[in-house]
Amino acid sequence: MSFKAVVKGVGSYLPEKVVTNADLSERVDTSDEWIRERTGITQRFIASENELTSDLAVGAARRAMEQAGLGPDDIDLVIVATATPDLTFPATAAIVQAKLGIRQGAAFDIHAVCTGFVYALSTAEKFLASGQHKQALVIGAETFSRILDWEDRTTCVLFGDGAGAFVLSAEPADQADGKGIISSCLRCDGSMVDLLHVDGGVSSTQTAGHLRMQGNKVFREAVNRISSAMMEAADAAGIAPAEIDIFVPHQANQRIIDGVVKKLGISKDRVISTIAQHGNTSAASIPLAFDTALQEGRIKSGDLVMLEGMGGGLTWGAALLRY
Ligand code: UT7
């Protein structure tokens, strides 16, 4: 029997503390005007000292499970997309599994930075489509505030903390009503590590390190790579990108989102943008934006939704689903 991976629940979680552009301009040589004009960001949420990536992930997961009407005994796969794990090991997914009281199935992390959620969703889809697992919790969760150099104005103004989660169920394809993940496209070009990386790690420096980015070089790569992944995902489903109902992009820069939308002829009223409120939350940004749009009534049952991400690696990718 073939199965579809159908989205049954969505949830998100943000820390309480809001840091505005004005707050940052007291710390580094920047301004609200520069940040808003160059990125679209007006504020970001920052985790408190004792709040870990797994705590944000659990907050989002609980809401997604509640919406799906599922409890800890029902989930048999937990995948956490994160570049800011609680510990070097075990996987943050194992910690999340324990905090949620899930005692069966598999749990592991996926590390594809800002493309992490697209990688995780595509991976979960393959586990569910094979029939090996039945109900998956797929989470994007980050505490990027912990790897920022707060003296570096070129990076510290861009990122925030948060989490978002999907519950996916394996449903027999002939009973799924056309819903579920339809196609995905995952890509990586490791030759561009220097453009965006963290300058520390277990094996190299035995420290967590700080995020370093040549922002304008990453920007130049973004629109074309994201658009081509979206075109491949759309092609695989036999549609044109302009036919999608809703576009939920990774929230890195409003100008990148606008460039992709223009290039692919997607109508602006179909685009979900939460960058102003959340900043760039890396692997959390897509499910966070998705949940925000759901709460605002902008995504409806049966909508054809395109997701995309791009980030460190460089990695990039897209996924198409019917909600
Ligand atoms: O999610 C992971 C993937 N990441 C991305 O997709 C990020 C892609 N890159 C970007 O979004 C943009 O490149 C940035 C928002 C990071 C930067 O915008 P930009 O328009 O590419 O600016 P730039 O790096 O070319 O810098 C322009 C100027 C520079 O000054 P000079 O050399 O022209 O005098 C920077 O020093 O802006 C200066 N600058 C700032 N000024 C005020 C850089 N950061 C700031 C700042 N406040 N925070």
Coordinates of C-alpha atoms and ligand atoms in Angstrom, one line a residue:
M1 CA 0.0 0.0 0.0
S2 CA 1.3 3.5 -0.7
F3 CA 0.9 6.3 1.9
K4 CA 0.8 10.1 1.8
A5 CA 2.3 12.2 4.6
V6 CA -0.6 14.4 5.6
V7 CA -0.3 17.5 7.9
K8 CA -2.6 16.9 10.8
G9 CA -1.4 19.6 13.2
V10 CA 0.7 22.7 13.3
G11 CA 2.1 24.7 16.2
S12 CA 4.6 27.3 17.1
Y13 CA 6.3 28.8 20.1
L14 CA 8.2 32.1 20.8
P15 CA 10.1 33.2 23.8
E16 CA 8.6 36.2 25.7
K17 CA 11.4 38.7 25.3
V18 CA 11.1 41.0 22.3
V19 CA 14.2 42.9 21.1
T20 CA 13.4 45.8 18.8
N21 CA 15.7 47.5 16.2
A22 CA 15.8 50.5 18.5
D23 CA 17.1 48.2 21.3
L24 CA 19.9 46.9 19.0
S25 CA 20.9 50.4 17.9
E26 CA 21.9 51.1 21.6
R27 CA 24.2 48.1 21.4
V28 CA 25.9 48.3 18.0
D29 CA 26.3 51.0 15.3
T30 CA 23.0 50.4 13.4
S31 CA 19.6 52.0 13.0
D32 CA 15.9 51.0 12.8
E33 CA 15.9 52.5 9.3
W34 CA 18.8 50.5 8.0
I35 CA 17.5 47.2 9.4
R36 CA 14.0 47.7 8.1
E37 CA 15.0 48.9 4.6
R38 CA 17.6 46.2 4.0
T39 CA 15.8 43.3 5.6
G40 CA 12.2 44.1 6.5
I41 CA 12.9 43.1 10.2
T42 CA 11.4 45.3 13.0
Q43 CA 11.9 43.0 16.0
R44 CA 12.9 39.5 17.0
F45 CA 12.3 37.2 20.0
I46 CA 15.2 36.1 22.2
A47 CA 15.2 33.1 24.5
S48 CA 15.8 33.7 28.2
E49 CA 19.0 32.3 29.8
N50 CA 17.4 29.1 31.1
E51 CA 15.3 28.4 27.9
L52 CA 16.9 25.8 25.6
T53 CA 16.2 24.9 22.0
S54 CA 14.4 21.8 23.3
D55 CA 12.1 23.9 25.4
L56 CA 11.0 26.0 22.4
A57 CA 10.6 22.8 20.4
V58 CA 8.4 21.2 23.1
G59 CA 6.2 24.3 23.2
A60 CA 5.6 24.2 19.5
A61 CA 5.2 20.4 19.4
R62 CA 2.6 20.4 22.2
R63 CA 0.4 22.8 20.2
A64 CA 0.8 20.8 17.0
M65 CA -0.1 17.5 18.8
E66 CA -3.1 19.2 20.4
Q67 CA -4.3 20.4 17.0
A68 CA -3.8 16.9 15.6
G69 CA -5.6 15.4 18.6
L70 CA -2.7 13.1 19.2
G71 CA -0.9 12.2 22.4
P72 CA 2.7 10.9 23.2
D73 CA 1.7 7.3 22.6
D74 CA 0.7 8.1 19.0
I75 CA 4.0 9.6 17.8
D76 CA 6.6 7.1 16.4
L77 CA 9.1 9.5 14.7
V78 CA 10.6 12.8 16.0
I79 CA 12.8 14.8 13.8
V80 CA 14.2 18.2 15.0
A81 CA 15.8 20.5 12.5
T82 CA 18.3 22.7 14.3
A83 CA 21.7 24.2 14.1
T84 CA 21.7 25.2 17.8
P85 CA 21.3 21.9 19.7
D86 CA 21.1 21.7 23.5
L87 CA 24.1 19.4 23.7
T88 CA 26.7 18.0 21.3
F89 CA 24.9 14.7 21.8
P90 CA 22.4 13.2 22.2
A91 CA 20.2 14.7 19.5
T92 CA 17.9 17.5 20.6
A93 CA 15.1 15.2 19.1
A94 CA 15.9 12.7 21.9
I95 CA 15.6 15.3 24.6
V96 CA 12.4 16.6 23.1
Q97 CA 11.0 13.0 22.8
A98 CA 11.7 12.5 26.6
K99 CA 10.2 15.9 27.6
L100 CA 7.0 15.0 25.6
G101 CA 6.8 11.6 27.2
I102 CA 7.2 9.7 23.9
R103 CA 8.7 6.3 24.5
Q104 CA 8.5 4.5 21.1
G105 CA 9.8 5.0 17.6
A106 CA 12.9 6.9 16.4
A107 CA 14.2 10.4 17.1
F108 CA 17.0 12.3 15.4
D109 CA 18.2 15.7 14.4
I110 CA 18.7 17.1 10.9
H111 CA 21.4 19.8 10.4
A112 CA 20.8 21.8 7.3
V113 CA 20.7 25.2 9.0
C114 CA 18.0 27.5 7.4
T115 CA 16.9 24.7 5.0
G116 CA 16.6 22.3 7.9
F117 CA 12.8 22.3 8.0
V118 CA 12.5 21.5 4.3
Y119 CA 15.1 18.7 4.7
A120 CA 13.3 17.4 7.8
L121 CA 9.9 17.4 6.2
S122 CA 11.1 15.6 3.1
T123 CA 12.9 13.0 5.2
A124 CA 9.7 12.4 7.3
E125 CA 7.7 12.1 4.2
K126 CA 9.9 9.2 3.0
F127 CA 9.7 7.4 6.4
L128 CA 5.9 7.7 6.3
A129 CA 5.4 6.9 2.6
S130 CA 7.4 3.7 3.1
G131 CA 4.9 2.6 5.8
Q132 CA 7.7 2.1 8.3
H133 CA 6.4 4.9 10.6
K134 CA 2.9 6.2 11.2
Q135 CA 2.9 9.6 12.9
A136 CA 5.8 12.0 12.8
L137 CA 6.6 15.1 14.7
V138 CA 8.7 17.4 12.6
I139 CA 10.1 20.4 14.4
G140 CA 12.3 23.4 13.5
A141 CA 13.7 25.0 16.6
E142 CA 16.6 27.4 17.2
T143 CA 18.3 29.6 19.7
F144 CA 20.5 31.5 17.3
S145 CA 21.0 34.2 19.9
R146 CA 23.5 31.9 21.5
I147 CA 25.8 31.8 18.4
L148 CA 25.6 35.5 17.5
D149 CA 28.5 37.8 17.9
W150 CA 26.6 40.7 19.6
E151 CA 29.4 43.1 18.5
D152 CA 29.0 42.3 14.8
R153 CA 26.3 44.6 13.4
T154 CA 26.3 42.8 10.0
T155 CA 24.8 39.6 11.6
C156 CA 23.4 40.2 15.1
V157 CA 20.5 42.3 13.8
L158 CA 19.2 39.6 11.5
F159 CA 18.4 36.6 13.7
G160 CA 15.9 35.6 16.4
D161 CA 14.9 32.5 18.4
G162 CA 11.7 30.4 18.1
A163 CA 10.2 27.1 17.1
G164 CA 7.5 25.6 14.8
A165 CA 6.2 22.1 14.4
F166 CA 4.1 19.9 12.1
V167 CA 2.4 16.6 13.0
L168 CA 2.3 14.4 9.9
S169 CA 0.3 11.2 9.6
A170 CA 0.7 8.3 7.1
E171 CA -2.6 8.0 5.3
P172 CA -3.4 5.4 2.6
A173 CA -3.0 7.4 -0.7
D174 CA -6.5 6.6 -1.9
Q175 CA -8.0 8.0 1.3
A176 CA -5.9 11.1 1.6
D177 CA -8.2 13.3 -0.5
G178 CA -5.2 14.6 -2.5
K179 CA -3.7 16.0 0.7
G180 CA -0.1 15.6 1.9
I181 CA 3.4 16.3 0.8
I182 CA 3.5 16.1 -3.0
S183 CA 7.1 16.7 -3.9
S184 CA 10.3 18.2 -2.6
C185 CA 13.7 19.2 -3.9
L186 CA 16.8 19.3 -1.6
R187 CA 20.2 20.7 -2.7
C188 CA 23.6 21.5 -1.2
D189 CA 26.8 23.0 -2.5
G190 CA 29.5 22.6 0.2
S191 CA 32.1 24.6 -1.7
M192 CA 30.5 27.8 -0.4
V193 CA 31.1 27.1 3.4
D194 CA 33.0 30.4 3.7
L195 CA 29.9 32.5 2.8
L196 CA 28.0 31.4 5.9
H197 CA 29.3 29.3 8.7
V198 CA 30.0 29.2 12.5
D199 CA 33.7 29.6 13.3
G200 CA 33.8 26.9 16.0
G201 CA 32.9 23.4 16.7
V202 CA 33.6 20.2 18.7
S203 CA 36.3 18.8 16.5
S204 CA 38.0 22.1 15.5
T205 CA 38.0 24.5 18.4
Q206 CA 36.0 22.7 21.2
T207 CA 33.8 25.8 21.4
A208 CA 30.4 26.6 20.0
G209 CA 31.8 29.5 17.9
H210 CA 30.0 32.5 16.3
L211 CA 28.0 32.9 13.1
R212 CA 30.0 34.5 10.3
M213 CA 28.3 35.6 7.0
Q214 CA 29.3 37.4 3.9
G215 CA 25.7 38.6 3.6
N216 CA 25.8 40.2 0.2
K217 CA 27.4 37.2 -1.4
V218 CA 24.8 34.9 0.1
F219 CA 22.1 37.3 -1.1
R220 CA 23.4 37.1 -4.7
E221 CA 23.0 33.3 -4.6
A222 CA 19.6 33.2 -3.0
V223 CA 16.9 34.2 -5.5
N224 CA 18.2 31.9 -8.4
R225 CA 18.8 28.9 -6.2
I226 CA 15.5 29.1 -4.3
S227 CA 13.6 29.7 -7.5
S228 CA 15.1 26.7 -9.3
A229 CA 14.3 24.4 -6.3
M230 CA 10.7 25.7 -6.3
M231 CA 10.5 25.1 -10.1
E232 CA 11.8 21.5 -9.6
A233 CA 9.3 20.8 -6.9
A234 CA 6.5 22.3 -9.0
D235 CA 7.6 20.4 -12.1
A236 CA 7.5 17.1 -10.2
A237 CA 3.9 17.8 -9.4
G238 CA 3.1 18.9 -12.9
I239 CA 2.1 22.5 -12.0
A240 CA 3.6 26.0 -12.5
P241 CA 4.9 27.9 -9.4
A242 CA 2.3 30.6 -10.1
E243 CA -0.5 28.1 -9.6
I244 CA 0.2 27.6 -5.9
D245 CA -2.4 29.0 -3.4
I246 CA 0.1 30.0 -0.7
F247 CA 3.8 30.6 -0.5
V248 CA 5.5 30.1 2.9
P249 CA 9.2 31.1 2.3
H250 CA 12.1 31.0 4.7
Q251 CA 12.2 34.4 6.4
A252 CA 15.7 35.7 5.8
N253 CA 15.2 38.9 4.0
Q254 CA 12.1 40.6 2.5
R255 CA 14.0 41.5 -0.6
I256 CA 14.9 37.9 -1.2
I257 CA 11.2 36.9 -0.8
D258 CA 10.2 39.7 -3.2
G259 CA 12.8 38.6 -5.8
V260 CA 11.6 35.0 -5.8
V261 CA 8.0 36.1 -6.0
K262 CA 8.7 38.4 -9.0
K263 CA 10.9 35.8 -10.8
L264 CA 8.2 33.1 -10.5
G265 CA 5.2 35.3 -11.1
I266 CA 3.5 34.4 -7.8
S267 CA 0.8 36.8 -6.8
K268 CA 1.8 38.9 -3.8
D269 CA -1.4 38.2 -1.9
R270 CA -0.4 34.6 -1.7
V271 CA 2.9 35.2 0.2
I272 CA 3.3 34.8 3.9
S273 CA 5.8 37.1 5.4
T274 CA 6.5 37.2 9.2
I275 CA 10.1 38.5 8.9
A276 CA 9.1 41.9 10.4
Q277 CA 8.0 40.2 13.7
H278 CA 10.3 37.2 14.0
G279 CA 13.5 38.1 12.1
N280 CA 15.4 35.1 10.7
T281 CA 14.8 32.1 13.0
S282 CA 16.7 29.7 10.7
A283 CA 15.0 26.2 10.7
A284 CA 12.1 27.5 12.7
S285 CA 11.1 30.2 10.3
I286 CA 8.9 28.2 7.9
P287 CA 6.7 26.4 10.4
L288 CA 6.5 29.6 12.5
A289 CA 5.3 31.5 9.5
F290 CA 2.9 28.7 8.5
D291 CA 1.3 28.6 12.0
T292 CA 1.0 32.4 12.0
A293 CA -0.8 32.3 8.7
L294 CA -3.1 29.5 9.8
Q295 CA -4.0 31.5 12.9
E296 CA -4.8 34.4 10.7
G297 CA -7.1 32.2 8.5
R298 CA -4.8 32.7 5.5
I299 CA -4.2 29.0 4.9
K300 CA -7.2 26.8 4.4
S301 CA -7.9 23.1 4.1
G302 CA -7.1 22.0 0.5
D303 CA -4.7 24.8 -0.3
L304 CA -1.6 24.0 -2.4
V305 CA 1.3 25.4 -0.4
M306 CA 4.9 25.8 -1.4
L307 CA 7.7 26.0 1.2
E308 CA 11.3 27.0 0.5
G309 CA 14.5 27.5 2.5
M310 CA 18.2 28.4 1.9
G311 CA 21.1 28.7 4.3
G312 CA 24.4 27.5 5.5
G313 CA 26.1 24.7 3.5
L314 CA 25.0 26.3 1.3
T315 CA 21.8 24.3 1.4
W316 CA 18.6 25.1 -0.3
G317 CA 15.3 23.4 -1.2
A318 CA 11.6 23.5 -1.6
A319 CA 8.6 21.3 -0.7
L320 CA 5.1 21.3 -2.1
L321 CA 2.1 20.1 -0.1
R322 CA -1.7 20.1 -0.1
Y323 CA -2.9 21.1 3.3
Ligands
UT7_1 O1 19.0 32.6 6.3 C1 20.3 32.2 5.9 C2 20.7 32.8 4.7 N1 21.0 34.2 4.8 C3 20.6 35.1 4.0 O2 19.8 34.8 3.1 C4 21.0 36.5 4.2 C5 21.3 37.1 2.8 N2 21.9 38.5 2.9 C6 21.2 39.5 3.2 O3 20.0 39.4 3.6 C7 21.8 40.9 3.1 O4 23.0 40.8 2.3 C8 22.1 41.6 4.4 C9 20.8 42.1 5.1 C10 22.9 40.7 5.4 C11 23.0 42.9 4.2 O5 22.3 43.7 3.3 P1 23.2 44.3 2.0 O6 22.3 45.2 1.3 O7 23.7 43.1 1.2 O8 24.3 45.1 2.7 P2 25.9 44.9 2.6 O9 26.3 43.7 3.3 O10 26.3 45.1 1.2 O11 26.4 46.2 3.4 C12 26.0 47.6 2.9 C13 26.6 48.6 4.0 C14 28.0 48.3 4.4 O12 28.6 49.6 4.6 P3 29.6 50.2 3.5 O13 30.7 49.2 3.2 O14 28.7 50.4 2.2 O15 30.0 51.5 4.1 C15 27.9 47.6 5.7 O16 29.0 47.8 6.6 O17 25.8 48.5 5.2 C16 26.6 48.3 6.3 N3 26.0 47.6 7.3 C17 25.2 48.1 8.3 N4 24.8 49.4 8.5 C18 24.0 49.6 9.5 C19 26.0 46.2 7.5 N5 25.2 45.9 8.5 C20 24.7 47.1 9.0 C21 23.8 47.4 10.1 N6 23.5 48.7 10.3 N7 23.3 46.4 10.9

